[in-house]
Coordinates of C-alpha atoms in Angstrom, one line a residue:
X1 CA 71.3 116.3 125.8
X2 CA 74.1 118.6 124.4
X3 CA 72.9 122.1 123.8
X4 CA 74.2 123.6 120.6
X5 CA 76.0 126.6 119.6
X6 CA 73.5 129.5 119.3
X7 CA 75.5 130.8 116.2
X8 CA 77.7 129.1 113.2
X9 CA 80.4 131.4 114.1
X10 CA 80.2 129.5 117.8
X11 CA 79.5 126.3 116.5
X12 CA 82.5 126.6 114.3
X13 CA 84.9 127.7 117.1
X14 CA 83.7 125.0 119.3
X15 CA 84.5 122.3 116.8
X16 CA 87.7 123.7 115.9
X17 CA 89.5 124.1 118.8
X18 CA 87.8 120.3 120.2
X19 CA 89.1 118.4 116.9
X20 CA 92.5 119.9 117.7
X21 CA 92.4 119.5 121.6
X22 CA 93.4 116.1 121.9
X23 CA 97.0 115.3 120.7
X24 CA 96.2 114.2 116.9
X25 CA 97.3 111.2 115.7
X26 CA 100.0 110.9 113.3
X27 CA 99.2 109.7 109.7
X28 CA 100.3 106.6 109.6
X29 CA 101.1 106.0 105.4
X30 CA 103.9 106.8 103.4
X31 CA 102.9 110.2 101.3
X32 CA 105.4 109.1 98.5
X33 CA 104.6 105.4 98.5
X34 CA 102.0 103.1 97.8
X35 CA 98.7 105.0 98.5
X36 CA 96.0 102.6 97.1
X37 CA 94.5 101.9 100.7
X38 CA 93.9 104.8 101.9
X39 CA 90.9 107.1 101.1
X40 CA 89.9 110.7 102.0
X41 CA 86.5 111.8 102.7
X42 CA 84.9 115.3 103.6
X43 CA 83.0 115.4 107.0
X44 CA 80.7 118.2 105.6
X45 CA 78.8 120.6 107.8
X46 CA 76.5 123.4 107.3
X47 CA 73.5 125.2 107.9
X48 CA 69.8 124.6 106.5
X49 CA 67.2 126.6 105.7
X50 CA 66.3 127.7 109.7
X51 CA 70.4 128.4 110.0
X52 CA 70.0 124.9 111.8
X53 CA 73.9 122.9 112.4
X54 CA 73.3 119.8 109.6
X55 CA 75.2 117.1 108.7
X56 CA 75.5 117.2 105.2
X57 CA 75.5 113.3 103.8
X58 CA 75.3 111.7 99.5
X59 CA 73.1 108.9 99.1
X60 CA 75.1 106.5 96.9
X61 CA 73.6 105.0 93.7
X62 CA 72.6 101.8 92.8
X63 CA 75.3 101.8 90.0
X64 CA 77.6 101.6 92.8
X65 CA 78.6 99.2 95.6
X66 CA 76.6 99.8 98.8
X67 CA 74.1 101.6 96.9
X68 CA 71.6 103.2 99.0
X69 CA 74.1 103.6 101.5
X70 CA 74.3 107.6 103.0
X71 CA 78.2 108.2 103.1
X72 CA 80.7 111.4 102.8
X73 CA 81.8 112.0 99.3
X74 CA 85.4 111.0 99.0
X75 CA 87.4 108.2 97.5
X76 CA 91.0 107.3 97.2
X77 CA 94.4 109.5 96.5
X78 CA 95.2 110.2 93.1
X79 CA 98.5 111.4 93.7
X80 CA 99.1 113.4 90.1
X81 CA 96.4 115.7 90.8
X82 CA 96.1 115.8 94.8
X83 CA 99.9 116.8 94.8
X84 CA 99.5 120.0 93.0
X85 CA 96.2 120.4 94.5
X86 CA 97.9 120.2 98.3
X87 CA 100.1 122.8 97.0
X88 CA 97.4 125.1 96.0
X89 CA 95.2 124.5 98.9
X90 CA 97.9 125.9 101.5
X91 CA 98.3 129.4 99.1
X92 CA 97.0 132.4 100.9
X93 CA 93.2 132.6 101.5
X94 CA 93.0 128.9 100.5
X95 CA 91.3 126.5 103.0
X96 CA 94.4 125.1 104.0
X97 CA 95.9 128.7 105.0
X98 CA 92.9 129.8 106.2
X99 CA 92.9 127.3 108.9
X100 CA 93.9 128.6 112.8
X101 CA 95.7 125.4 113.6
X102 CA 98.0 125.6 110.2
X103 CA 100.9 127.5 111.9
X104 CA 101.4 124.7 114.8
X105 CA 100.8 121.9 112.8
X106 CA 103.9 123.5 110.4
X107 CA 105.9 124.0 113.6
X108 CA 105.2 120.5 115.4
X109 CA 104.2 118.2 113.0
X110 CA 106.2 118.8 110.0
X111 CA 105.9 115.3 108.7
X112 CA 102.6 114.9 108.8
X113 CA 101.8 118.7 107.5
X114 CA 102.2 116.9 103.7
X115 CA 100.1 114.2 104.5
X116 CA 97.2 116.0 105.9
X117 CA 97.9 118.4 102.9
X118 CA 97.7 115.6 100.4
X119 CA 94.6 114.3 102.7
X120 CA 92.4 117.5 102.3
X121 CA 93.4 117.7 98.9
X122 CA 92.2 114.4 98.0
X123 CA 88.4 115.1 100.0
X124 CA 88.2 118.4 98.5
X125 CA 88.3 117.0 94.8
X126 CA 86.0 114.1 95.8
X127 CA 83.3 116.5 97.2
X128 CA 83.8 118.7 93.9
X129 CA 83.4 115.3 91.3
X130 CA 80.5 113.7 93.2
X131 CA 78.5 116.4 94.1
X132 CA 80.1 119.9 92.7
X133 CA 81.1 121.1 96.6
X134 CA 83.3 124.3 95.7
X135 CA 86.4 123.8 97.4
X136 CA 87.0 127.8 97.8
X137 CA 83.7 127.8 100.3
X138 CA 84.9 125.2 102.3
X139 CA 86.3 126.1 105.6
X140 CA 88.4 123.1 106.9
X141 CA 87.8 123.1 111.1
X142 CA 90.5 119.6 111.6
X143 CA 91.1 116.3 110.9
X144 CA 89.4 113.3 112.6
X145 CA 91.2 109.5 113.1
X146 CA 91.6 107.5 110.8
X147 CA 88.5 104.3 110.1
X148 CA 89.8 101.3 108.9
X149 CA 87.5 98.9 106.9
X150 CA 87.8 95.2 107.3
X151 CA 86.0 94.0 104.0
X152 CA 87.0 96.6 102.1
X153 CA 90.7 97.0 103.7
X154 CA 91.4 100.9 103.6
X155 CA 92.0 103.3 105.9
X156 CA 89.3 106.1 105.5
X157 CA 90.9 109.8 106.9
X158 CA 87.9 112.6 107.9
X159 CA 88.7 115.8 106.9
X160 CA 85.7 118.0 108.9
X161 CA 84.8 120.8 106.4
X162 CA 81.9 123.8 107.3
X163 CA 80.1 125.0 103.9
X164 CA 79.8 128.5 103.8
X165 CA 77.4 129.9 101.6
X166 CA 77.0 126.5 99.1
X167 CA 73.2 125.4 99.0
X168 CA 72.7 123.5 96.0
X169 CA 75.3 120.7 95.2
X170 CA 74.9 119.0 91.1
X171 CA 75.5 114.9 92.5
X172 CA 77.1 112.8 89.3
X173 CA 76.2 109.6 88.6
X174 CA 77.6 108.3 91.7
X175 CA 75.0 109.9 93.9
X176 CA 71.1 109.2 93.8
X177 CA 70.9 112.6 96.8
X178 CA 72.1 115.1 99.1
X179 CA 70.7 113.9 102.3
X180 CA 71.2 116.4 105.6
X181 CA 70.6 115.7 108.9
X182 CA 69.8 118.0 111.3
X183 CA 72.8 118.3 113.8
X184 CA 70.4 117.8 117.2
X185 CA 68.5 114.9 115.6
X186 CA 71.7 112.7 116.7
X187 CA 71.2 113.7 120.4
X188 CA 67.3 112.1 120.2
X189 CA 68.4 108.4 120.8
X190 CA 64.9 108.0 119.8
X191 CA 66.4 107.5 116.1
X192 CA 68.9 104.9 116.9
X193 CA 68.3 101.1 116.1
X194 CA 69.9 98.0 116.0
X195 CA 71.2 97.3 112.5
X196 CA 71.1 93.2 111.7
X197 CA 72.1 92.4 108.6
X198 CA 72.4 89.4 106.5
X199 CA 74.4 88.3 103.3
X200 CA 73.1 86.5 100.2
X201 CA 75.4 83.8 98.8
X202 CA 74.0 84.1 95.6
X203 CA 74.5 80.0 95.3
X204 CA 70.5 78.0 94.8
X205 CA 69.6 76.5 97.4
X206 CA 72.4 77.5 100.1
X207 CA 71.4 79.0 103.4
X208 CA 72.7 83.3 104.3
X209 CA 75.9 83.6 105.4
X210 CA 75.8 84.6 109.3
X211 CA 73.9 88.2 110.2
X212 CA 76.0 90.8 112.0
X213 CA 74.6 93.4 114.1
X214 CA 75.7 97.0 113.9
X215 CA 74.1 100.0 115.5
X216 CA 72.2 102.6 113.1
X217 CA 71.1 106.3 112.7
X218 CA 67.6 106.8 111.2
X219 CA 67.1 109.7 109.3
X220 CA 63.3 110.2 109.1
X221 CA 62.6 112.7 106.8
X222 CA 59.1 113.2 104.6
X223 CA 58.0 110.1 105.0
X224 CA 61.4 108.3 103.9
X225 CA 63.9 106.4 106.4
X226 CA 66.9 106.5 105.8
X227 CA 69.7 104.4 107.5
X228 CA 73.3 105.7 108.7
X229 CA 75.5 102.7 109.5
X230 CA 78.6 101.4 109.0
X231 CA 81.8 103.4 108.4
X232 CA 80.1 107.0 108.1
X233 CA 78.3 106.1 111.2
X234 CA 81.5 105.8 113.0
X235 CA 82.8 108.7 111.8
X236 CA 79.8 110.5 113.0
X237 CA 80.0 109.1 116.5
X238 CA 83.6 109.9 116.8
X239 CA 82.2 113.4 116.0
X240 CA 80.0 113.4 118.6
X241 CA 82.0 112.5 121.0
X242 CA 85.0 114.9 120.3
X243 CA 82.9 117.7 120.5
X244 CA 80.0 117.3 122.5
X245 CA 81.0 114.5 124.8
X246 CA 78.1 112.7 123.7
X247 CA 77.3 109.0 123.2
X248 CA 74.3 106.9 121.4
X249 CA 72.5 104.6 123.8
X250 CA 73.7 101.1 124.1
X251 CA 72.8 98.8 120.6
X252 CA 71.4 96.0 122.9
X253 CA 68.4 98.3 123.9
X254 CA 67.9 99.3 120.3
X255 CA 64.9 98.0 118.5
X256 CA 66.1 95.5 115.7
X257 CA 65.9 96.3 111.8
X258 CA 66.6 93.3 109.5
X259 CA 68.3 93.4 106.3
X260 CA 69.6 91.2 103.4
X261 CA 72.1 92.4 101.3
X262 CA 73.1 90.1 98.4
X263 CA 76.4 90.4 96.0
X264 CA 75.0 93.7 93.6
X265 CA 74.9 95.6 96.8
X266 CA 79.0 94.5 97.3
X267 CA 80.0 94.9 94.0
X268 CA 77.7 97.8 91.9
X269 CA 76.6 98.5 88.7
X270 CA 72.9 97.5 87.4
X271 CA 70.8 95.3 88.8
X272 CA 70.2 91.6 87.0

């Protein structure tokens, strides 16, 4: 089991300077084209209550699609207002500028610079209209790869974030909660599972589409599970293994949870 930074000061350099060991990749869109498939999302860490490392995760509503779902906050580019805002961002004592790795990313990557600009622009504004994150007490610590949905066909970019000081976040309508998870709870392979999921066709009488398997996190918390899968589970496992080397057991020893997902889980809004 990975042993954790004994401070946030540590746990920050760590991270830092293991997101920007490897080579990163380049960004792979066109900054001043089409931007409508590609998305932005803060990777949002922080300390509880114990000074504890936490993963800090919404809980999407039901008036949503994937309700229920724990995921970053983020969305897509909205290039009128991320623009300006990548500007503003990369002013002195800004995230951006604030960042160690900001001179050699200026000096070797001046392409990408704007995109990652744009990038953090976009999963700052996000994390302030879902959940009220203020952008000024984020410290960006490096991007992570890009995820690429099939069903959904974008390309989701992780911009890792540590909250300073922020403890209570306002969710909007978007979000049901703030979920965090405790940092060493992914190292206890005790809490991983074998997601199986199936798909309503919403048509009387016809059989479920095919079930796909997936592994899962389980967040146990107060008596409540809940399940970290998909997407932001990737994400989350790329973390893991960028900075502490480590990797979840194997799903085919994983104990199986079942699911049915039908067409308001795909598409949002209220329930019929």
């Amino acid at each position: 089991m990975p042993t954790l930074p004994r401070s946030s000061e540590s746990f920050i350099r760590l991270v830092q300077e293991r997101l920007h060991r490897p080579s990163p990749a380049t960004f792979t869109f066109n900054a001043n084209g089409d931007l409508s498939l590609n998305s932005a999302v803060p990777f949002l860490l922080g300390t509880d209550s114990s000074g504890e490392p936490v993963l800090i995760l919404n809980k999407r509503s039901q008036r949503v699609r994937q309700g229920g779902d724990l995921c970053c906050p983020g969305g897509g580019i909205a290039p009128l207002i991320d623009r300006p805002l990548a500007r503003w961002i990369n002013l002195p004592r800004m995230p951006l500028s604030r960042w160690p790795h900001g001179s050699w990313w200026r000096r070797h990557r001046k392409t990408d610079f704007p995109k990652l600009a744009l990038l953090l622009a976009a999963a700052l504004r996000e994390g302030f209209e879902e959940m009220r994150l203020n952008p000024l007490g984020v410290r960006f610590l490096g991007p992570m790869p890009a995820q690429h949905l099939v069903m959904f066909k974008r390309a989701i970019y992780p911009m890792v974030g540590w909250v300073n000081h922020q403890k209570r976040f306002f969710p909007n309508w978007e979000v049901e909660k703030i979920v965090t998870i405790p940092v060493a709870a992914f190292f206890d392979v005790a809490n991983y599972a074998r997601y199986r999921i199936s798909f309503k066709t919403g048509t009387p009488g016809a059989p479920d589409m095919p079930y796909r398997e997936m592994p899962c996190f389980i967040h146990r918390h107060n008596g409540d599970n809940e399940l970290l899968w998909g997407a932001t589970y990737r994400i989350t496992e790329r973390f893991l293994k960028t900075i502490f080397g480590y990797v979840p057991p194997p799903m085919t020893s994983l104990p199986v949870i079942h699911r049915r997902l039908g067409r308001h889980y795909l598409e949002g809004g209220s329930p019929q």
